[in-house]
Amino acid sequence: MPFPRTSGILLHPTSLPSRFGVGDLGRPAYEFIDFLVESNQKLWQVLPLGPTGYGNSPYMCYSAMAGNPILINLDLLVEDGLLSYEDIGQVPDFPSEKVDFEQVLSFKLPLLQKACQNFVQHSTENLPEEPNENFQPNWAQKLQQEFQTFCAGAIYWLNDYALFMSLKAAHAGDSWHTWDLGIRHREPAAVEAWKLQLKDEIQYHNFVQFIFFRQWSALKKYANQKGIEIIGDIPIYVAADSADVWAHPEIFCLDEETSLPSLMAGVPPDYFSSTGQLWGNPVYDWDKLEQTDFDWWIKRFEVLLDYVDIIRIDHFRGFEAYWAVKQGETTALNGEWLKASGDEFFEVLNEKLGKLPVMAEDLGIITPEVEALRDKFELPGMKILHFAFGGNTDNPYLPFNISRNSVIYTGTHDNDTTVGWFNNLGEHEKQNLLDYLGCTSSDGIHWDLIRLAQSSVANQAIFPLQDILGLGTEARMNYPGKAEGNWEWRYQAGALTHSVSSLLKKLTHIYGR
């Protein structure tokens, strides 16, 4: 659907400054929203917010619908009376410019467990033995009422997620396909036995999700009150080792004996890799999805729309046709394109939920069929300036070739920063860029590309915060195809200066956003 002419910033919340070793949903997040407001921005693209596993990628989560416990702010738990100042007084010496995920988890998770214990203890204190109309619940009992309401509203995904994570812990973190057959196949007797055995652990995971979404909802409310809309991602695929695949194996292509993906997702050789990218996620059984009227996918959209304003569909082209690689392959070279049921899905989605604020990540090998699917449902696609200067004047990423119903980026979380990209450009591509710009400004190449994006006809322009700050390759967020060392970058407290805000505000005003 068409969007107004606006601009915004791309920043995953883990990149916010924080004394707890990783960006979270505390005060710096609110201060970042204030920076957006001061700079006349209207959008904050946050990427996925789910609970991550190996590699720490938010595109490879244990659940498509849960939130990441690592993003919970501990100061807010003190304000809620669930932790004390003493509990968070001794903070490790965390690195300030990147996230050490293992160190953060070993510090935060025991405190979340303590907060849960306090929650359970306080919420049962001083309850009247008999119903009493004069009874006034205390703060803990009100929190318990909120908790019960949340659990009831999230029942579709929360029960499966909480049990799944409890089972993983009970199996020393092993993937669900290695569990005993009874619980691997969710046989009712096995499920009930494990639920009884893991009652306290399940309560803990329910509590953590309640706190995450309570903090996130408060932050989103603040953003919306300030005129900022949140763009959140729906990754097309989910991790093989996830609550979704364990709970809904029938909608994925799995080997019946091993429960491993029989067909794995990825992409053929492209801009990022000469051997393609083998992601390892199971692809969907689109026939089974159609038979369920796409129920699981509809629920995904419903859940996310409760917590974001606009949805960006990652790897949109997979809704038209997807690259499928057989189990056992070690690269994505030997795959094949298979047809998906995207047209049928988006018809059902619109029928059930109405016309939604959705963007399409339409990068990679895009065919006329993918473009037709995108355009049929009037979804804005993405245009990346880093891709614009390597070809001829028919390059679809050049600003004069893009349509209004587009979202233009300098680069994305998968690209180098603009400064790093420019410093590593080949001479031909660099000269094309300089010829196009006419000249470079004293503000730096990053501001030149921000200006170029702002001045384009695209309805929306979005810039990674690294480009706003003029940072180099050291601040890159993600290297596609690289398993480790990603998602660690954080910006420094004090980096969002008035001069940076003033320049961004000036360009935003000049180009009518």
mmCIF file with all atom_site columns, N, CA, C and O in Angstrom, residues 133-169:
data_model
loop_
_atom_site.group_PDB
_atom_site.id
_atom_site.type_symbol
_atom_site.label_atom_id
_atom_site.label_alt_id
_atom_site.label_comp_id
_atom_site.label_asym_id
_atom_site.label_entity_id
_atom_site.label_seq_id
_atom_site.pdbx_PDB_ins_code
_atom_site.Cartn_x
_atom_site.Cartn_y
_atom_site.Cartn_z
_atom_site.occupancy
_atom_site.B_iso_or_equiv
_atom_site.pdbx_formal_charge
_atom_site.auth_seq_id
_atom_site.auth_comp_id
_atom_site.auth_asym_id
_atom_site.auth_atom_id
_atom_site.pdbx_PDB_model_num
ATOM 1   N N  . GLU A 1 133 ? -15.141 -7.711  48.055 1.00 0.00 ? 133 GLU A N  1
ATOM 2   C CA . GLU A 1 133 ? -15.301 -6.576  47.140 1.00 0.00 ? 133 GLU A CA 1
ATOM 3   C C  . GLU A 1 133 ? -14.488 -5.367  47.574 1.00 0.00 ? 133 GLU A C  1
ATOM 4   O O  . GLU A 1 133 ? -14.206 -4.466  46.783 1.00 0.00 ? 133 GLU A O  1
ATOM 5   N N  . ASN A 1 134 ? -14.072 -5.328  48.839 1.00 0.00 ? 134 ASN A N  1
ATOM 6   C CA . ASN A 1 134 ? -13.262 -4.209  49.325 1.00 0.00 ? 134 ASN A CA 1
ATOM 7   C C  . ASN A 1 134 ? -11.760 -4.442  49.143 1.00 0.00 ? 134 ASN A C  1
ATOM 8   O O  . ASN A 1 134 ? -10.950 -3.580  49.465 1.00 0.00 ? 134 ASN A O  1
ATOM 9   N N  . PHE A 1 135 ? -11.412 -5.628  48.642 1.00 0.00 ? 135 PHE A N  1
ATOM 10  C CA . PHE A 1 135 ? -9.997  -5.954  48.486 1.00 0.00 ? 135 PHE A CA 1
ATOM 11  C C  . PHE A 1 135 ? -9.366  -5.109  47.373 1.00 0.00 ? 135 PHE A C  1
ATOM 12  O O  . PHE A 1 135 ? -9.881  -5.042  46.262 1.00 0.00 ? 135 PHE A O  1
ATOM 13  N N  . GLN A 1 136 ? -8.266  -4.429  47.685 1.00 0.00 ? 136 GLN A N  1
ATOM 14  C CA . GLN A 1 136 ? -7.524  -3.636  46.712 1.00 0.00 ? 136 GLN A CA 1
ATOM 15  C C  . GLN A 1 136 ? -6.185  -4.317  46.425 1.00 0.00 ? 136 GLN A C  1
ATOM 16  O O  . GLN A 1 136 ? -5.341  -4.406  47.320 1.00 0.00 ? 136 GLN A O  1
ATOM 17  N N  . PRO A 1 137 ? -6.006  -4.821  45.217 1.00 0.00 ? 137 PRO A N  1
ATOM 18  C CA . PRO A 1 137 ? -4.755  -5.528  44.924 1.00 0.00 ? 137 PRO A CA 1
ATOM 19  C C  . PRO A 1 137 ? -3.551  -4.601  45.004 1.00 0.00 ? 137 PRO A C  1
ATOM 20  O O  . PRO A 1 137 ? -3.624  -3.422  44.652 1.00 0.00 ? 137 PRO A O  1
ATOM 21  N N  . ASN A 1 138 ? -2.413  -5.145  45.476 1.00 0.00 ? 138 ASN A N  1
ATOM 22  C CA . ASN A 1 138 ? -1.195  -4.360  45.513 1.00 0.00 ? 138 ASN A CA 1
ATOM 23  C C  . ASN A 1 138 ? -0.522  -4.399  44.137 1.00 0.00 ? 138 ASN A C  1
ATOM 24  O O  . ASN A 1 138 ? -1.024  -5.019  43.196 1.00 0.00 ? 138 ASN A O  1
ATOM 25  N N  . TRP A 1 139 ? 0.640   -3.754  44.031 1.00 0.00 ? 139 TRP A N  1
ATOM 26  C CA . TRP A 1 139 ? 1.288   -3.649  42.732 1.00 0.00 ? 139 TRP A CA 1
ATOM 27  C C  . TRP A 1 139 ? 1.616   -5.018  42.148 1.00 0.00 ? 139 TRP A C  1
ATOM 28  O O  . TRP A 1 139 ? 1.486   -5.240  40.938 1.00 0.00 ? 139 TRP A O  1
ATOM 29  N N  . ALA A 1 140 ? 2.039   -5.956  43.018 1.00 0.00 ? 140 ALA A N  1
ATOM 30  C CA . ALA A 1 140 ? 2.427   -7.276  42.538 1.00 0.00 ? 140 ALA A CA 1
ATOM 31  C C  . ALA A 1 140 ? 1.218   -8.050  42.026 1.00 0.00 ? 140 ALA A C  1
ATOM 32  O O  . ALA A 1 140 ? 1.298   -8.770  41.025 1.00 0.00 ? 140 ALA A O  1
ATOM 33  N N  . GLN A 1 141 ? 0.099   -7.885  42.706 1.00 0.00 ? 141 GLN A N  1
ATOM 34  C CA . GLN A 1 141 ? -1.104  -8.591  42.269 1.00 0.00 ? 141 GLN A CA 1
ATOM 35  C C  . GLN A 1 141 ? -1.649  -7.989  40.975 1.00 0.00 ? 141 GLN A C  1
ATOM 36  O O  . GLN A 1 141 ? -2.165  -8.710  40.107 1.00 0.00 ? 141 GLN A O  1
ATOM 37  N N  . LYS A 1 142 ? -1.501  -6.676  40.800 1.00 0.00 ? 142 LYS A N  1
ATOM 38  C CA . LYS A 1 142 ? -1.889  -6.062  39.534 1.00 0.00 ? 142 LYS A CA 1
ATOM 39  C C  . LYS A 1 142 ? -1.003  -6.567  38.395 1.00 0.00 ? 142 LYS A C  1
ATOM 40  O O  . LYS A 1 142 ? -1.475  -6.829  37.280 1.00 0.00 ? 142 LYS A O  1
ATOM 41  N N  . LEU A 1 143 ? 0.290   -6.732  38.702 1.00 0.00 ? 143 LEU A N  1
ATOM 42  C CA . LEU A 1 143 ? 1.213   -7.279  37.708 1.00 0.00 ? 143 LEU A CA 1
ATOM 43  C C  . LEU A 1 143 ? 0.817   -8.713  37.353 1.00 0.00 ? 143 LEU A C  1
ATOM 44  O O  . LEU A 1 143 ? 0.885   -9.119  36.188 1.00 0.00 ? 143 LEU A O  1
ATOM 45  N N  . GLN A 1 144 ? 0.374   -9.458  38.355 1.00 0.00 ? 144 GLN A N  1
ATOM 46  C CA . GLN A 1 144 ? -0.075  -10.827 38.114 1.00 0.00 ? 144 GLN A CA 1
ATOM 47  C C  . GLN A 1 144 ? -1.305  -10.840 37.210 1.00 0.00 ? 144 GLN A C  1
ATOM 48  O O  . GLN A 1 144 ? -1.426  -11.697 36.319 1.00 0.00 ? 144 GLN A O  1
ATOM 49  N N  . GLN A 1 145 ? -2.203  -9.890  37.410 1.00 0.00 ? 145 GLN A N  1
ATOM 50  C CA . GLN A 1 145 ? -3.384  -9.803  36.546 1.00 0.00 ? 145 GLN A CA 1
ATOM 51  C C  . GLN A 1 145 ? -2.979  -9.492  35.108 1.00 0.00 ? 145 GLN A C  1
ATOM 52  O O  . GLN A 1 145 ? -3.515  -10.072 34.155 1.00 0.00 ? 145 GLN A O  1
ATOM 53  N N  . GLU A 1 146 ? -2.012  -8.583  34.956 1.00 0.00 ? 146 GLU A N  1
ATOM 54  C CA . GLU A 1 146 ? -1.494  -8.280  33.615 1.00 0.00 ? 146 GLU A CA 1
ATOM 55  C C  . GLU A 1 146 ? -0.879  -9.531  32.996 1.00 0.00 ? 146 GLU A C  1
ATOM 56  O O  . GLU A 1 146 ? -1.035  -9.798  31.796 1.00 0.00 ? 146 GLU A O  1
ATOM 57  N N  . PHE A 1 147 ? -0.157  -10.279 33.811 1.00 0.00 ? 147 PHE A N  1
ATOM 58  C CA . PHE A 1 147 ? 0.495   -11.503 33.342 1.00 0.00 ? 147 PHE A CA 1
ATOM 59  C C  . PHE A 1 147 ? -0.534  -12.508 32.831 1.00 0.00 ? 147 PHE A C  1
ATOM 60  O O  . PHE A 1 147 ? -0.369  -13.090 31.744 1.00 0.00 ? 147 PHE A O  1
ATOM 61  N N  . GLN A 1 148 ? -1.590  -12.692 33.582 1.00 0.00 ? 148 GLN A N  1
ATOM 62  C CA . GLN A 1 148 ? -2.623  -13.644 33.180 1.00 0.00 ? 148 GLN A CA 1
ATOM 63  C C  . GLN A 1 148 ? -3.288  -13.203 31.871 1.00 0.00 ? 148 GLN A C  1
ATOM 64  O O  . GLN A 1 148 ? -3.571  -14.025 30.989 1.00 0.00 ? 148 GLN A O  1
ATOM 65  N N  . THR A 1 149 ? -3.521  -11.910 31.744 1.00 0.00 ? 149 THR A N  1
ATOM 66  C CA . THR A 1 149 ? -4.126  -11.392 30.508 1.00 0.00 ? 149 THR A CA 1
ATOM 67  C C  . THR A 1 149 ? -3.197  -11.613 29.319 1.00 0.00 ? 149 THR A C  1
ATOM 68  O O  . THR A 1 149 ? -3.638  -12.011 28.231 1.00 0.00 ? 149 THR A O  1
ATOM 69  N N  . PHE A 1 150 ? -1.900  -11.358 29.522 1.00 0.00 ? 150 PHE A N  1
ATOM 70  C CA . PHE A 1 150 ? -0.931  -11.565 28.445 1.00 0.00 ? 150 PHE A CA 1
ATOM 71  C C  . PHE A 1 150 ? -0.897  -13.029 28.022 1.00 0.00 ? 150 PHE A C  1
ATOM 72  O O  . PHE A 1 150 ? -0.941  -13.340 26.827 1.00 0.00 ? 150 PHE A O  1
ATOM 73  N N  . CYS A 1 151 ? -0.814  -13.931 28.990 1.00 0.00 ? 151 CYS A N  1
ATOM 74  C CA . CYS A 1 151 ? -0.717  -15.358 28.668 1.00 0.00 ? 151 CYS A CA 1
ATOM 75  C C  . CYS A 1 151 ? -1.946  -15.837 27.901 1.00 0.00 ? 151 CYS A C  1
ATOM 76  O O  . CYS A 1 151 ? -1.831  -16.635 26.955 1.00 0.00 ? 151 CYS A O  1
ATOM 77  N N  . ALA A 1 152 ? -3.100  -15.336 28.288 1.00 0.00 ? 152 ALA A N  1
ATOM 78  C CA . ALA A 1 152 ? -4.323  -15.735 27.586 1.00 0.00 ? 152 ALA A CA 1
ATOM 79  C C  . ALA A 1 152 ? -4.324  -15.215 26.148 1.00 0.00 ? 152 ALA A C  1
ATOM 80  O O  . ALA A 1 152 ? -4.730  -15.916 25.221 1.00 0.00 ? 152 ALA A O  1
ATOM 81  N N  . GLY A 1 153 ? -3.836  -13.995 25.968 1.00 0.00 ? 153 GLY A N  1
ATOM 82  C CA . GLY A 1 153 ? -3.820  -13.418 24.634 1.00 0.00 ? 153 GLY A CA 1
ATOM 83  C C  . GLY A 1 153 ? -2.775  -14.010 23.714 1.00 0.00 ? 153 GLY A C  1
ATOM 84  O O  . GLY A 1 153 ? -2.912  -13.967 22.487 1.00 0.00 ? 153 GLY A O  1
ATOM 85  N N  . ALA A 1 154 ? -1.716  -14.585 24.297 1.00 0.00 ? 154 ALA A N  1
ATOM 86  C CA . ALA A 1 154 ? -0.604  -15.138 23.503 1.00 0.00 ? 154 ALA A CA 1
ATOM 87  C C  . ALA A 1 154 ? -0.636  -16.657 23.453 1.00 0.00 ? 154 ALA A C  1
ATOM 88  O O  . ALA A 1 154 ? 0.355   -17.288 23.080 1.00 0.00 ? 154 ALA A O  1
ATOM 89  N N  . ILE A 1 155 ? -1.781  -17.246 23.785 1.00 0.00 ? 155 ILE A N  1
ATOM 90  C CA . ILE A 1 155 ? -1.842  -18.699 23.956 1.00 0.00 ? 155 ILE A CA 1
ATOM 91  C C  . ILE A 1 155 ? -1.464  -19.455 22.700 1.00 0.00 ? 155 ILE A C  1
ATOM 92  O O  . ILE A 1 155 ? -0.913  -20.558 22.763 1.00 0.00 ? 155 ILE A O  1
ATOM 93  N N  . TYR A 1 156 ? -1.696  -18.882 21.516 1.00 0.00 ? 156 TYR A N  1
ATOM 94  C CA . TYR A 1 156 ? -1.432  -19.597 20.263 1.00 0.00 ? 156 TYR A CA 1
ATOM 95  C C  . TYR A 1 156 ? 0.029   -20.024 20.163 1.00 0.00 ? 156 TYR A C  1
ATOM 96  O O  . TYR A 1 156 ? 0.333   -21.137 19.740 1.00 0.00 ? 156 TYR A O  1
ATOM 97  N N  . TRP A 1 157 ? 0.938   -19.124 20.572 1.00 0.00 ? 157 TRP A N  1
ATOM 98  C CA . TRP A 1 157 ? 2.359   -19.429 20.419 1.00 0.00 ? 157 TRP A CA 1
ATOM 99  C C  . TRP A 1 157 ? 3.101   -19.611 21.740 1.00 0.00 ? 157 TRP A C  1
ATOM 100 O O  . TRP A 1 157 ? 4.108   -20.314 21.808 1.00 0.00 ? 157 TRP A O  1
ATOM 101 N N  . LEU A 1 158 ? 2.602   -18.996 22.810 1.00 0.00 ? 158 LEU A N  1
ATOM 102 C CA . LEU A 1 158 ? 3.362   -18.942 24.062 1.00 0.00 ? 158 LEU A CA 1
ATOM 103 C C  . LEU A 1 158 ? 3.508   -20.309 24.716 1.00 0.00 ? 158 LEU A C  1
ATOM 104 O O  . LEU A 1 158 ? 4.595   -20.661 25.203 1.00 0.00 ? 158 LEU A O  1
ATOM 105 N N  . ASN A 1 159 ? 2.443   -21.096 24.740 1.00 0.00 ? 159 ASN A N  1
ATOM 106 C CA . ASN A 1 159 ? 2.525   -22.403 25.392 1.00 0.00 ? 159 ASN A CA 1
ATOM 107 C C  . ASN A 1 159 ? 3.568   -23.297 24.729 1.00 0.00 ? 159 ASN A C  1
ATOM 108 O O  . ASN A 1 159 ? 4.365   -23.957 25.400 1.00 0.00 ? 159 ASN A O  1
ATOM 109 N N  . ASP A 1 160 ? 3.543   -23.315 23.399 1.00 0.00 ? 160 ASP A N  1
ATOM 110 C CA . ASP A 1 160 ? 4.517   -24.136 22.668 1.00 0.00 ? 160 ASP A CA 1
ATOM 111 C C  . ASP A 1 160 ? 5.936   -23.622 22.901 1.00 0.00 ? 160 ASP A C  1
ATOM 112 O O  . ASP A 1 160 ? 6.867   -24.407 23.101 1.00 0.00 ? 160 ASP A O  1
ATOM 113 N N  . TYR A 1 161 ? 6.108   -22.303 22.863 1.00 0.00 ? 161 TYR A N  1
ATOM 114 C CA . TYR A 1 161 ? 7.439   -21.728 23.035 1.00 0.00 ? 161 TYR A CA 1
ATOM 115 C C  . TYR A 1 161 ? 7.990   -22.017 24.426 1.00 0.00 ? 161 TYR A C  1
ATOM 116 O O  . TYR A 1 161 ? 9.158   -22.432 24.570 1.00 0.00 ? 161 TYR A O  1
ATOM 117 N N  . ALA A 1 162 ? 7.184   -21.782 25.457 1.00 0.00 ? 162 ALA A N  1
ATOM 118 C CA . ALA A 1 162 ? 7.658   -21.975 26.831 1.00 0.00 ? 162 ALA A CA 1
ATOM 119 C C  . ALA A 1 162 ? 8.025   -23.438 27.083 1.00 0.00 ? 162 ALA A C  1
ATOM 120 O O  . ALA A 1 162 ? 9.044   -23.733 27.733 1.00 0.00 ? 162 ALA A O  1
ATOM 121 N N  . LEU A 1 163 ? 7.221   -24.362 26.576 1.00 0.00 ? 163 LEU A N  1
ATOM 122 C CA . LEU A 1 163 ? 7.539   -25.776 26.740 1.00 0.00 ? 163 LEU A CA 1
ATOM 123 C C  . LEU A 1 163 ? 8.779   -26.135 25.932 1.00 0.00 ? 163 LEU A C  1
ATOM 124 O O  . LEU A 1 163 ? 9.665   -26.862 26.421 1.00 0.00 ? 163 LEU A O  1
ATOM 125 N N  . PHE A 1 164 ? 8.881   -25.629 24.714 1.00 0.00 ? 164 PHE A N  1
ATOM 126 C CA . PHE A 1 164 ? 10.031  -25.923 23.859 1.00 0.00 ? 164 PHE A CA 1
ATOM 127 C C  . PHE A 1 164 ? 11.341  -25.472 24.517 1.00 0.00 ? 164 PHE A C  1
ATOM 128 O O  . PHE A 1 164 ? 12.316  -26.222 24.568 1.00 0.00 ? 164 PHE A O  1
ATOM 129 N N  . MET A 1 165 ? 11.373  -24.244 25.016 1.00 0.00 ? 165 MET A N  1
ATOM 130 C CA . MET A 1 165 ? 12.599  -23.729 25.627 1.00 0.00 ? 165 MET A CA 1
ATOM 131 C C  . MET A 1 165 ? 12.926  -24.491 26.915 1.00 0.00 ? 165 MET A C  1
ATOM 132 O O  . MET A 1 165 ? 14.108  -24.721 27.220 1.00 0.00 ? 165 MET A O  1
ATOM 133 N N  . SER A 1 166 ? 11.912  -24.895 27.652 1.00 0.00 ? 166 SER A N  1
ATOM 134 C CA . SER A 1 166 ? 12.140  -25.682 28.864 1.00 0.00 ? 166 SER A CA 1
ATOM 135 C C  . SER A 1 166 ? 12.704  -27.055 28.508 1.00 0.00 ? 166 SER A C  1
ATOM 136 O O  . SER A 1 166 ? 13.604  -27.572 29.178 1.00 0.00 ? 166 SER A O  1
ATOM 137 N N  . LEU A 1 167 ? 12.179  -27.637 27.438 1.00 0.00 ? 167 LEU A N  1
ATOM 138 C CA . LEU A 1 167 ? 12.678  -28.935 26.972 1.00 0.00 ? 167 LEU A CA 1
ATOM 139 C C  . LEU A 1 167 ? 14.116  -28.831 26.485 1.00 0.00 ? 167 LEU A C  1
ATOM 140 O O  . LEU A 1 167 ? 14.938  -29.720 26.735 1.00 0.00 ? 167 LEU A O  1
ATOM 141 N N  . LYS A 1 168 ? 14.437  -27.753 25.792 1.00 0.00 ? 168 LYS A N  1
ATOM 142 C CA . LYS A 1 168 ? 15.819  -27.578 25.318 1.00 0.00 ? 168 LYS A CA 1
ATOM 143 C C  . LYS A 1 168 ? 16.779  -27.534 26.502 1.00 0.00 ? 168 LYS A C  1
ATOM 144 O O  . LYS A 1 168 ? 17.859  -28.142 26.464 1.00 0.00 ? 168 LYS A O  1
ATOM 145 N N  . ALA A 1 169 ? 16.408  -26.802 27.529 1.00 0.00 ? 169 ALA A N  1
ATOM 146 C CA . ALA A 1 169 ? 17.264  -26.729 28.715 1.00 0.00 ? 169 ALA A CA 1
ATOM 147 C C  . ALA A 1 169 ? 17.394  -28.101 29.373 1.00 0.00 ? 169 ALA A C  1
ATOM 148 O O  . ALA A 1 169 ? 18.485  -28.493 29.813 1.00 0.00 ? 169 ALA A O  1
#
